[in-house]
PDB file of C-alpha atoms in Angstrom:
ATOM      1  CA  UNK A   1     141.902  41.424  15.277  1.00 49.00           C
ATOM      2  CA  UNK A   2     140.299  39.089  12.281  1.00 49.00           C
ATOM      3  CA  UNK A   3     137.532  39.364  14.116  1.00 46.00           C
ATOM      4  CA  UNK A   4     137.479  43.302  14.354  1.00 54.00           C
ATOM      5  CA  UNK A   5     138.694  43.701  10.453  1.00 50.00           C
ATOM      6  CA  UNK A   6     135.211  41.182   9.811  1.00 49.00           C
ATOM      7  CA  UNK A   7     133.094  43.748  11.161  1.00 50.00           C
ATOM      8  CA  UNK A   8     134.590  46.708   9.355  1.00 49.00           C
ATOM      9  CA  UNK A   9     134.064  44.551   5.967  1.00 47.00           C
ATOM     10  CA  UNK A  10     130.482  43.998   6.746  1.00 48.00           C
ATOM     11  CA  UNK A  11     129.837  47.949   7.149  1.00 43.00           C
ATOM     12  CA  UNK A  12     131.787  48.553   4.298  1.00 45.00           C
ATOM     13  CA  UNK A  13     130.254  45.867   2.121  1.00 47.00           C
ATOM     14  CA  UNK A  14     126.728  47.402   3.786  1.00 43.00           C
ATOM     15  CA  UNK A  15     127.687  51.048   2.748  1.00 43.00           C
ATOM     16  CA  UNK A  16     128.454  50.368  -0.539  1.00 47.00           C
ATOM     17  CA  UNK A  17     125.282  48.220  -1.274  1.00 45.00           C
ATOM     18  CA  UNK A  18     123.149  50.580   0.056  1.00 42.00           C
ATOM     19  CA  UNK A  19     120.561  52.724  -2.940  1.00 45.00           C
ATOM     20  CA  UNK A  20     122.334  56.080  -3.732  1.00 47.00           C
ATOM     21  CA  UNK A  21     120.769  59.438  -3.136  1.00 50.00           C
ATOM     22  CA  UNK A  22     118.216  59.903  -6.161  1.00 55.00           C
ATOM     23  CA  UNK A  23     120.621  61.409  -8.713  1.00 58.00           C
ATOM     24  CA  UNK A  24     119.636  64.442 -11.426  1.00 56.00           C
ATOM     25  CA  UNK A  25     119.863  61.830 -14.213  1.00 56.00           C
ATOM     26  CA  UNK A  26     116.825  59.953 -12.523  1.00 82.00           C
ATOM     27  CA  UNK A  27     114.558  62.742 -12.653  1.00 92.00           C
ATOM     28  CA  UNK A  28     113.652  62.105 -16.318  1.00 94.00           C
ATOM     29  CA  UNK A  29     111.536  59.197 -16.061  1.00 94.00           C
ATOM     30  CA  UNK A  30     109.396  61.211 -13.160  1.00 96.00           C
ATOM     31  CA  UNK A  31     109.369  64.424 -15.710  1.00 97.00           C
ATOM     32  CA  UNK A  32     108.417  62.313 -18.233  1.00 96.00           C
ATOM     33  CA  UNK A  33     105.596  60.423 -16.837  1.00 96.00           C
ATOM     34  CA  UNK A  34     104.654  64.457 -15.185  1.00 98.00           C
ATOM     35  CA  UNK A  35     104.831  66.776 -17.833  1.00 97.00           C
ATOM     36  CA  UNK A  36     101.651  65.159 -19.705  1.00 97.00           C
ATOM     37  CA  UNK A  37      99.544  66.857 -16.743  1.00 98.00           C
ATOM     38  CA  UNK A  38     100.594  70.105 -16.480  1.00 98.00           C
ATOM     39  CA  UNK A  39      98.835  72.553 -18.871  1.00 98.00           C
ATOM     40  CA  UNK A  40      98.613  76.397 -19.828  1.00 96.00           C
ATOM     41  CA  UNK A  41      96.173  78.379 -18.821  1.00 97.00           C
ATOM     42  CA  UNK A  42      94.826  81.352 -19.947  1.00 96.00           C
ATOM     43  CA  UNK A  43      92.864  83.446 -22.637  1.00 96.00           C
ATOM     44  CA  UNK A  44      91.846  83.032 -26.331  1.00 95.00           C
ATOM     45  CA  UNK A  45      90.374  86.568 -28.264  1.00 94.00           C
ATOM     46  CA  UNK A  46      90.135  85.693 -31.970  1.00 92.00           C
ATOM     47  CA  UNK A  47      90.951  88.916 -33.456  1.00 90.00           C
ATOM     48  CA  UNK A  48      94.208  89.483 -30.975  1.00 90.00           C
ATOM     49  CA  UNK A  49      97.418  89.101 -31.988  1.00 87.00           C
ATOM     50  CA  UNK A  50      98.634  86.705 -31.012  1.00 88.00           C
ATOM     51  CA  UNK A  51      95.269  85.420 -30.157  1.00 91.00           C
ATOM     52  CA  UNK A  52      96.159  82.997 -26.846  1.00 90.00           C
ATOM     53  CA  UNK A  53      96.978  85.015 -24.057  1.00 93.00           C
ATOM     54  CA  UNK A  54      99.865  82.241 -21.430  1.00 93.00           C
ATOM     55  CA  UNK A  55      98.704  83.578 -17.920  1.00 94.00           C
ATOM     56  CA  UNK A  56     100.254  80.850 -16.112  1.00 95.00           C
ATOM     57  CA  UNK A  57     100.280  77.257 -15.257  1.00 97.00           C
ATOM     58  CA  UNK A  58      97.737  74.097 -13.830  1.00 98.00           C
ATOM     59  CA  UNK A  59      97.413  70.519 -14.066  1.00 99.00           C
ATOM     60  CA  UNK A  60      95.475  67.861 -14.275  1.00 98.00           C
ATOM     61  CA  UNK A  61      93.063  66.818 -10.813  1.00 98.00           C
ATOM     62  CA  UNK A  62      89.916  64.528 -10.010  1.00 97.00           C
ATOM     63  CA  UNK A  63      88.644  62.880 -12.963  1.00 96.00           C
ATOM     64  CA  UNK A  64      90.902  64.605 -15.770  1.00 97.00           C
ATOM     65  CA  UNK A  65      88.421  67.321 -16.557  1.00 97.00           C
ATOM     66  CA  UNK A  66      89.308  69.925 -13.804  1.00 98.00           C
ATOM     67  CA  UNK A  67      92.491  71.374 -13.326  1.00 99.00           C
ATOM     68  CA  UNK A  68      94.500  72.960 -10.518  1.00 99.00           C
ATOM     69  CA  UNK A  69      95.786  76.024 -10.353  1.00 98.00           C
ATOM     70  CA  UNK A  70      96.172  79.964  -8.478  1.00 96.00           C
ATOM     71  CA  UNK A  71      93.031  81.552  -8.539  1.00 95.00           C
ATOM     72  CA  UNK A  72      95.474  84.688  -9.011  1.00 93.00           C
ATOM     73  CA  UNK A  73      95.612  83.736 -12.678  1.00 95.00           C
ATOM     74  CA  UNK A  74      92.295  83.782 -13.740  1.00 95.00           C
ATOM     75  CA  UNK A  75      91.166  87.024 -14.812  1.00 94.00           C
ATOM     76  CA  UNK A  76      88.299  88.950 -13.518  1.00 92.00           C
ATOM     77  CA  UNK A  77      87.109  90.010 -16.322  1.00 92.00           C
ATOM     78  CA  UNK A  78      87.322  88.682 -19.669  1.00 93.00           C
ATOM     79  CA  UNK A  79      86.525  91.026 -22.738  1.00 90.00           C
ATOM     80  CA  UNK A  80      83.073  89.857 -23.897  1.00 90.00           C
ATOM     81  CA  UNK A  81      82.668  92.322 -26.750  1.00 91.00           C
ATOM     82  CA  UNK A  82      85.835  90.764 -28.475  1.00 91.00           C
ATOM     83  CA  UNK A  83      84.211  87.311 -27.280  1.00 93.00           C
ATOM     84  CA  UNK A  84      87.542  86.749 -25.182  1.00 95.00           C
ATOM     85  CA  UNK A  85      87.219  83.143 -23.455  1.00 96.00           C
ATOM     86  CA  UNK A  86      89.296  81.562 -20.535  1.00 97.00           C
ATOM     87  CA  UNK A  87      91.308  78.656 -22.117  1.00 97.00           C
ATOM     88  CA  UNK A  88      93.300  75.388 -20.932  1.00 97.00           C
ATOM     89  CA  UNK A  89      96.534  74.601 -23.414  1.00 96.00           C
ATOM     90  CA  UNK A  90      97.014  71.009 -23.551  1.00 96.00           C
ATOM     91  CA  UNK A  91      99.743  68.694 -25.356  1.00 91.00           C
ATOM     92  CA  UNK A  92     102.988  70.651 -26.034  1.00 86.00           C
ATOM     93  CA  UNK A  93     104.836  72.273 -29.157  1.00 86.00           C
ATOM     94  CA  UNK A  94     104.409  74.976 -30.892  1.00 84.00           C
ATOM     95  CA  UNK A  95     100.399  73.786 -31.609  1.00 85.00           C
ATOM     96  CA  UNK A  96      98.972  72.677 -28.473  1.00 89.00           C
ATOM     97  CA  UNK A  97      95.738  71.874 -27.957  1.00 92.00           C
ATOM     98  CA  UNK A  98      92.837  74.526 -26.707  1.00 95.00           C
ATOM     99  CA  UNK A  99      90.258  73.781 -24.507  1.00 96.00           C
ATOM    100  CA  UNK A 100      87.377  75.856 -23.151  1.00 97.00           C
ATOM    101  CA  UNK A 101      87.381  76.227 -19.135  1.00 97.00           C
ATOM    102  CA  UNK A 102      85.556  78.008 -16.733  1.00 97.00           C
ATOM    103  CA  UNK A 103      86.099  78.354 -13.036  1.00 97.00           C
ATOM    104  CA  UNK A 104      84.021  75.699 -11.077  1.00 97.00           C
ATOM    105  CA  UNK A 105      85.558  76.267  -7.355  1.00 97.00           C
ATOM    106  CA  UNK A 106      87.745  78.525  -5.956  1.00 96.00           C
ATOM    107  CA  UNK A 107      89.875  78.824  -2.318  1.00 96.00           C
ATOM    108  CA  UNK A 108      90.057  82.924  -2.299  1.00 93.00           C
ATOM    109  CA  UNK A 109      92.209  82.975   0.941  1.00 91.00           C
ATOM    110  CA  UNK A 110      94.977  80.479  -0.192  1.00 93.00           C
ATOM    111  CA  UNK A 111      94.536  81.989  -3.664  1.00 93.00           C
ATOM    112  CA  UNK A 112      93.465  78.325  -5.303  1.00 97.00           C
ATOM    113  CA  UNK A 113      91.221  77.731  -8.104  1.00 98.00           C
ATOM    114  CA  UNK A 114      89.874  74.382 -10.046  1.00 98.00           C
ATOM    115  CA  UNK A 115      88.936  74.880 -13.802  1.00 98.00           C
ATOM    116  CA  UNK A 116      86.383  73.005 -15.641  1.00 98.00           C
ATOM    117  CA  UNK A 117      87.157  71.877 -19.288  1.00 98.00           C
ATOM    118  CA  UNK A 118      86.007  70.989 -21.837  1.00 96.00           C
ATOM    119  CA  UNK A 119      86.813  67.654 -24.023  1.00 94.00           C
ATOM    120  CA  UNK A 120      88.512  64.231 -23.104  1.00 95.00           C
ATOM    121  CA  UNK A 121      90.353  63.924 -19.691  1.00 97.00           C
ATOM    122  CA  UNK A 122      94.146  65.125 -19.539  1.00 98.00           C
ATOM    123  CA  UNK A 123      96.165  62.921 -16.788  1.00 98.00           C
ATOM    124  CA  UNK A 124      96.313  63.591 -13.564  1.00 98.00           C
ATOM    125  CA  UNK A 125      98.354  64.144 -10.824  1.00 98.00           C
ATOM    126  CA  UNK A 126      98.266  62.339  -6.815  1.00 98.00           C
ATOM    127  CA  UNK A 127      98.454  64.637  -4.240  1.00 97.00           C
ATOM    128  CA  UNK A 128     100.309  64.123  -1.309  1.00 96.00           C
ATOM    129  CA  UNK A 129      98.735  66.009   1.394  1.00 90.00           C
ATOM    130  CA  UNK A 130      99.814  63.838   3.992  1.00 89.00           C
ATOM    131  CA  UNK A 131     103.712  64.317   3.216  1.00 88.00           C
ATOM    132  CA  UNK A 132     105.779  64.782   5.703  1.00 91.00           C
ATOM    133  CA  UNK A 133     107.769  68.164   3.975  1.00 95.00           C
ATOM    134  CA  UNK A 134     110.774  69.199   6.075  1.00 95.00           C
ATOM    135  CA  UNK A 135     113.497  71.704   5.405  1.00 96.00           C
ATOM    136  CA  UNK A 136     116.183  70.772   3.080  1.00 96.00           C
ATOM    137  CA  UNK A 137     113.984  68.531   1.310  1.00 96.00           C
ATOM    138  CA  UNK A 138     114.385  68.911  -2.780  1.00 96.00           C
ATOM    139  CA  UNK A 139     111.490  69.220  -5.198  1.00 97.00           C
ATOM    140  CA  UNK A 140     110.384  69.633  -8.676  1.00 98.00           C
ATOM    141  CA  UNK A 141     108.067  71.748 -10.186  1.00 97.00           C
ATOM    142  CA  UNK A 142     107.279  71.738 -13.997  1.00 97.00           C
ATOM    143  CA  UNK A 143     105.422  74.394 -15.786  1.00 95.00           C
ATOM    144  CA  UNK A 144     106.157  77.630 -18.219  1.00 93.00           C
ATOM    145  CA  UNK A 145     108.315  80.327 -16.573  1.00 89.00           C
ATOM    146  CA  UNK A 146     108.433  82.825 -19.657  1.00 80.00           C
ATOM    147  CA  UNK A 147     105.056  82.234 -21.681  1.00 73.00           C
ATOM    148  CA  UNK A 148     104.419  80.697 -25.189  1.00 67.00           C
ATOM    149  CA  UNK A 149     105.081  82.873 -28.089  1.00 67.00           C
ATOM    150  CA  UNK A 150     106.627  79.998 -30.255  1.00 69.00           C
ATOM    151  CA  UNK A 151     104.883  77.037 -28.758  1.00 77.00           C
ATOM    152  CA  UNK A 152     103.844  75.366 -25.396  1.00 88.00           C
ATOM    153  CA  UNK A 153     107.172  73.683 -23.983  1.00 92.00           C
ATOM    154  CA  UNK A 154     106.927  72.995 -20.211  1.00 94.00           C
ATOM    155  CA  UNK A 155     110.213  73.552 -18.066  1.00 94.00           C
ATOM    156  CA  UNK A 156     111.093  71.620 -15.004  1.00 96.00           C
ATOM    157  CA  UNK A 157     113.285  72.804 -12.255  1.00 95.00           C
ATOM    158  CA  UNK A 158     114.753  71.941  -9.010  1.00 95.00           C
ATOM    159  CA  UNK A 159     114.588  73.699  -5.601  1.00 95.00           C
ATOM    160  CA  UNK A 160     114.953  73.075  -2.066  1.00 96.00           C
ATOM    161  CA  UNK A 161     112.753  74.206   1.094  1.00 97.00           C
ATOM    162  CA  UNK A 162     114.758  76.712   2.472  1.00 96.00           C
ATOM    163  CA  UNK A 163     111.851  77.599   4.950  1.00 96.00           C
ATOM    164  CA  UNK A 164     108.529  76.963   6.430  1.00 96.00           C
ATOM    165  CA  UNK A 165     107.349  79.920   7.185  1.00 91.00           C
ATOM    166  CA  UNK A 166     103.487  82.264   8.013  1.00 89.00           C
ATOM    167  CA  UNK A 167     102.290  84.007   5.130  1.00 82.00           C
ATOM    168  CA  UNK A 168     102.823  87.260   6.577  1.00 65.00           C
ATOM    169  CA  UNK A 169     105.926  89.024   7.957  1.00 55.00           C
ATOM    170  CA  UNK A 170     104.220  92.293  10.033  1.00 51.00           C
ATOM    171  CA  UNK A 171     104.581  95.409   8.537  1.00 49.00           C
ATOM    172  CA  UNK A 172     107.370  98.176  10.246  1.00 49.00           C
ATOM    173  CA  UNK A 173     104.626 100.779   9.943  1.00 46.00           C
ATOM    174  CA  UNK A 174     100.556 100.959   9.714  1.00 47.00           C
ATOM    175  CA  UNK A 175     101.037 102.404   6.217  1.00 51.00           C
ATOM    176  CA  UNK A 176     102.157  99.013   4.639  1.00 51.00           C
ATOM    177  CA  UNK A 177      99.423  97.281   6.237  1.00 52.00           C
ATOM    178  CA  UNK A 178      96.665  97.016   3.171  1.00 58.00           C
ATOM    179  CA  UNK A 179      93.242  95.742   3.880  1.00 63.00           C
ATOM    180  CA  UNK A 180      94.220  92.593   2.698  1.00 58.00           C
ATOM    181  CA  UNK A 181      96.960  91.752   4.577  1.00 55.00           C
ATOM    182  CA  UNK A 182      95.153  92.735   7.994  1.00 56.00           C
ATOM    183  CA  UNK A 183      92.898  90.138   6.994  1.00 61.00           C
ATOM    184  CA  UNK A 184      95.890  87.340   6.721  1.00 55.00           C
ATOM    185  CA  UNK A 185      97.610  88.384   9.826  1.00 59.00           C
ATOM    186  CA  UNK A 186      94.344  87.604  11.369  1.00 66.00           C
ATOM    187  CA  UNK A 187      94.726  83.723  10.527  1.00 68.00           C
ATOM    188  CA  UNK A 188      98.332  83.369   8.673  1.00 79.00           C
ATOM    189  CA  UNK A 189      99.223  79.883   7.337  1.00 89.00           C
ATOM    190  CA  UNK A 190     102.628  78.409   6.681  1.00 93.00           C
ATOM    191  CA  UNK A 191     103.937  78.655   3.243  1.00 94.00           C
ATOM    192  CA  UNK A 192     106.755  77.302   1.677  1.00 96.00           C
ATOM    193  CA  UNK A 193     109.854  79.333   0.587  1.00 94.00           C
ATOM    194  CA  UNK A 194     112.448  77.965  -1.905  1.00 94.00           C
ATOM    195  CA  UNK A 195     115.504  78.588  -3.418  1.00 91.00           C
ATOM    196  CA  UNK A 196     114.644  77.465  -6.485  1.00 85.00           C
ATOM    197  CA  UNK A 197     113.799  80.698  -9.143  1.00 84.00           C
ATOM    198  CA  UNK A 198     109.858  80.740 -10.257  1.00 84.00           C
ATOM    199  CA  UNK A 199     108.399  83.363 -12.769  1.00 85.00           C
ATOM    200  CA  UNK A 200     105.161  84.568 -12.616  1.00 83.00           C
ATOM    201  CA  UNK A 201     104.337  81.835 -15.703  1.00 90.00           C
ATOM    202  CA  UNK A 202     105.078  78.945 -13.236  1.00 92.00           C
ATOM    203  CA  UNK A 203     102.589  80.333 -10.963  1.00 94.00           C
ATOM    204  CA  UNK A 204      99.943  76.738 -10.259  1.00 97.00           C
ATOM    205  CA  UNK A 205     102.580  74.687 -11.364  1.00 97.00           C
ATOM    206  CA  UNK A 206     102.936  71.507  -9.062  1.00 98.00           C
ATOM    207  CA  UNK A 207     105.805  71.248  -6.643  1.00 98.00           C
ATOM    208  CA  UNK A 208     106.282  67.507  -6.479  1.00 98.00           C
ATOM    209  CA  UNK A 209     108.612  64.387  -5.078  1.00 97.00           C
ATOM    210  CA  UNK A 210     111.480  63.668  -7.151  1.00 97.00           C
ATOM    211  CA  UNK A 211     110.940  59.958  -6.303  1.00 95.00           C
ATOM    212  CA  UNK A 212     107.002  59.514  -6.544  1.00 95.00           C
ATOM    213  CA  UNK A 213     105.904  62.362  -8.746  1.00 97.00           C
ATOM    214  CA  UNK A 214     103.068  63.247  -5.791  1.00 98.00           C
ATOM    215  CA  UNK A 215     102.410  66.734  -5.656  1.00 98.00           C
ATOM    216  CA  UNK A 216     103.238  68.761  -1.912  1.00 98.00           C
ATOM    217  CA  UNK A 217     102.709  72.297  -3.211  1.00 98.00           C
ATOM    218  CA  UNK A 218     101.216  74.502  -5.851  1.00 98.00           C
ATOM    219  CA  UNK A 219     103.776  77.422  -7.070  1.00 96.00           C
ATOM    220  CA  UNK A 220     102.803  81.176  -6.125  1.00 91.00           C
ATOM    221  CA  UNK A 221     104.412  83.938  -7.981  1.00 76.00           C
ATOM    222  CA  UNK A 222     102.429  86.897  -7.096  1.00 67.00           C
ATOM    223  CA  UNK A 223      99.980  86.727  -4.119  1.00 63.00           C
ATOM    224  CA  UNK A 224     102.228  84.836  -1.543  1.00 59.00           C
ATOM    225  CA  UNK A 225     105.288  87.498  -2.911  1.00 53.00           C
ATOM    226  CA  UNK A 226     103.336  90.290  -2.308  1.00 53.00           C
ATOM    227  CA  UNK A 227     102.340  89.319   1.348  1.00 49.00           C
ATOM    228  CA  UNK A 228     105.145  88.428   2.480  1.00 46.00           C
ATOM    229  CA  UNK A 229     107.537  90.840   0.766  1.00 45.00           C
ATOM    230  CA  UNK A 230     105.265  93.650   1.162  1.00 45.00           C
ATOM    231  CA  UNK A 231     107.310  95.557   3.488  1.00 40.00           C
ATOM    232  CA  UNK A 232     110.524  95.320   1.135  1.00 42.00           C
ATOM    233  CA  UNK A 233     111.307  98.178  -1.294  1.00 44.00           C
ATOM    234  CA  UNK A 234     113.119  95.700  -3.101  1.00 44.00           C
ATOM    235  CA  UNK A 235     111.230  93.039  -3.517  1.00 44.00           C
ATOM    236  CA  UNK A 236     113.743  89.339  -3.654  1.00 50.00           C
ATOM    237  CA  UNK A 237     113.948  86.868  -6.126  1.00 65.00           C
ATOM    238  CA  UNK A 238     112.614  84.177  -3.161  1.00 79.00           C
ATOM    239  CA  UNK A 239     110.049  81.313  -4.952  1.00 89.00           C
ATOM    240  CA  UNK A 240     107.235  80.409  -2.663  1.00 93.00           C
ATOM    241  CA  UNK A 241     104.220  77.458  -2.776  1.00 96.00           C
ATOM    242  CA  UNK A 242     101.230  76.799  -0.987  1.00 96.00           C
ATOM    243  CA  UNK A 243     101.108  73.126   0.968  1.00 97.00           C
ATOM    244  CA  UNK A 244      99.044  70.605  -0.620  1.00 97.00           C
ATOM    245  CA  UNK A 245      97.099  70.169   2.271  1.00 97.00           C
ATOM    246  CA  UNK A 246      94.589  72.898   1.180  1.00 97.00           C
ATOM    247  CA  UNK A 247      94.270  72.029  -2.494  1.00 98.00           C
ATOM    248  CA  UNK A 248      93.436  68.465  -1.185  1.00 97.00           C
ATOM    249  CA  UNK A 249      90.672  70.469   1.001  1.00 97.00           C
ATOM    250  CA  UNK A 250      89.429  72.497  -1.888  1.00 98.00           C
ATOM    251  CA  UNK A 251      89.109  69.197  -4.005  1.00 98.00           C
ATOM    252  CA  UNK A 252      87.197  67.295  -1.250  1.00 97.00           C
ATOM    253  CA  UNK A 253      84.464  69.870  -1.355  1.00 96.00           C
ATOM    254  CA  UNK A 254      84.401  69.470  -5.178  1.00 96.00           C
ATOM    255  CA  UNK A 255      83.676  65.561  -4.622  1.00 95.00           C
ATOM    256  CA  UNK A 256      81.161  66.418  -1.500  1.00 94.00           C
ATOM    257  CA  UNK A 257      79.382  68.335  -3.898  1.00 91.00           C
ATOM    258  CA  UNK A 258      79.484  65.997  -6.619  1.00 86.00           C
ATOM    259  CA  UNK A 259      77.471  63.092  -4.174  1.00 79.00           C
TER     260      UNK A 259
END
C-alpha cells in the first residue's frame, strides 16, 4: 500500500510540475516583439482627402526591404494624373511613417505579392514553412481590421484551425462556375479556415505561433472567401489563410534571382 500511495505522489508531484498550456497573458511578449513587422499598405494621392488610402496589411520578409502580403491588395491601377503612389505605413500612431513601394514579385494563383520599399529595413518575420499545422491548433495574427482614419494601431487576435480544407467547394450549377474558379478546381490547394473573425484590412497579415512568433499563414479576406463561398447567397463570416509553404516558395525565387 505505501508502496502504491509512492507512485501516485510521483504522478502527482509530475503533473503539477509540468509547464502549463501557454496562457493569454503570455501572448504579450510575442505581440510585442511582432507588431514592429507588420505594416500598412496601401496608397498616397496628395490632393485626396484624407490623402493615405489603408488597403490592407504586410510585414516585414528577406532583408527588411520587401514585404509580404495578398497580391489582392495592390491595386491595378493607380491614378497617375493625381500622381497617386503605392505606399508601405511603418511605425504606429496616429503619424506613421510612409514609404514608397512597388511590387517586385508576385504568386497570382495563391494571390501573394512581395513589395519593394524604400528607406531603412523594418524587422522581419521567420517563416515556418515546415510547421507541422493540425486542427485545433491556436494562432495569432496581427494587423488592421478596420483601416486608419485616426492613426496606424495594429490589432492582434486569436483563432483556431477549424479546418484544412481545398480552395474550392464545386459549384451546384455551371452558372456559379466563373472562369476563374474552373481554373482552381483544376489544381485546388488546401487552405486554412478559422474561427477567428478577419476583415478585409487584416487581409496579408501573418498568422503566427503563439509560442515562437514564426509565421504558418498569410490572412485572406477576399480571394480565398470568394472561392470558396462562391456558391453561398449568404456569404459566412468564416476567416481563411494561405499556408506558409508557398510564401516561403515565392521568397526563394526572390533570393534565386538575387544570385
Amino acid at each position: 500500500m505505501r508502496f502504491t500511495w509512492l507512485k501516485l505522489l510521483a504522478v502527482l508531484t509530475l503533473l503539477c510540475s509540468a509547464p502549463p498550456a501557454l496562457a493569454a497573458a503570455d501572448y504579450a511578449d510575442i505581440i510585442d516583439r511582432t507588431k514592429p513587422a507588420i505594416v500598412g499598405i496601401g496608397t498616397f494621392q496628395k490632393t485626396r482627402r484624407p490623402p493615405v488610402r489603408l488597403l490592407g496589411t504586410g510585414f516585414g520578409v528577406l532583408d527588411g526591404r520587401h514585404v509580404l502580403t495578398n497580391l489582392h491588395v495592390i491595386p491595378d491601377e493607380l491614378d497617375a494624373v493625381h500622381h497617386e503612389y503605392l505606399t508601405v505605413m511603418v511605425g504606429s500612431g496616429r503619424r506613421p511613417e510612409l514609404r514608397r513601394a512597388r511590387l517586385h514579385a508576385s504568386d497570382p494563383k495563391h494571390d501573394l505579392a512581395v513589395l519593394r520599399i524604400e528607406g531603412a529595413p523594418v524587422p522581419v518575420l521567420e517563416l515556418a514553412p515546415q510547421a507541422r499545422v493540425r486542427e485545433g491548433g491556436i494562432y495569432l495574427f496581427t494587423g488592421f481590421p478596420i483601416g486608419a482614419v485616426l492613426g496606424l494601431y495594429p490589432a492582434t487576435h486569436r483563432a483556431m484551425i477549424a479546418a484544412i480544407t481545398p480552395i474550392v467547394i464545386p459549384a451546384d450549377r455551371s452558372s456559379q462556375l466563373d472562369p476563374a474558379t474552373v481554373r482552381r478546381l483544376r489544381a485546388p490547394y488546401d487552405v486554412y479556415q478559422l474561427d477567428g473573425t478577419a476583415y478585409p484590412g487584416n487581409s496579408g497579415s501573418p498568422l503566427y505561433q503563439p509560442e515562437s512568433g514564426r509565421v504558418v499563414g498569410i490572412i485572406n479576406k477576399v480571394f480565398v472567401k470568394e472561392t470558396r463561398e462562391s456558391a453561398l447567397s449568404d456569404p459566412s463570416g468564416i476567416s481563411y489563410a494561405i499556408p506558409v509553404t508557398h510564401a516561403a516558395a515565392l521568397l526563394q525565387r526572390i533570393r534565386q534571382a538575387q544570385n
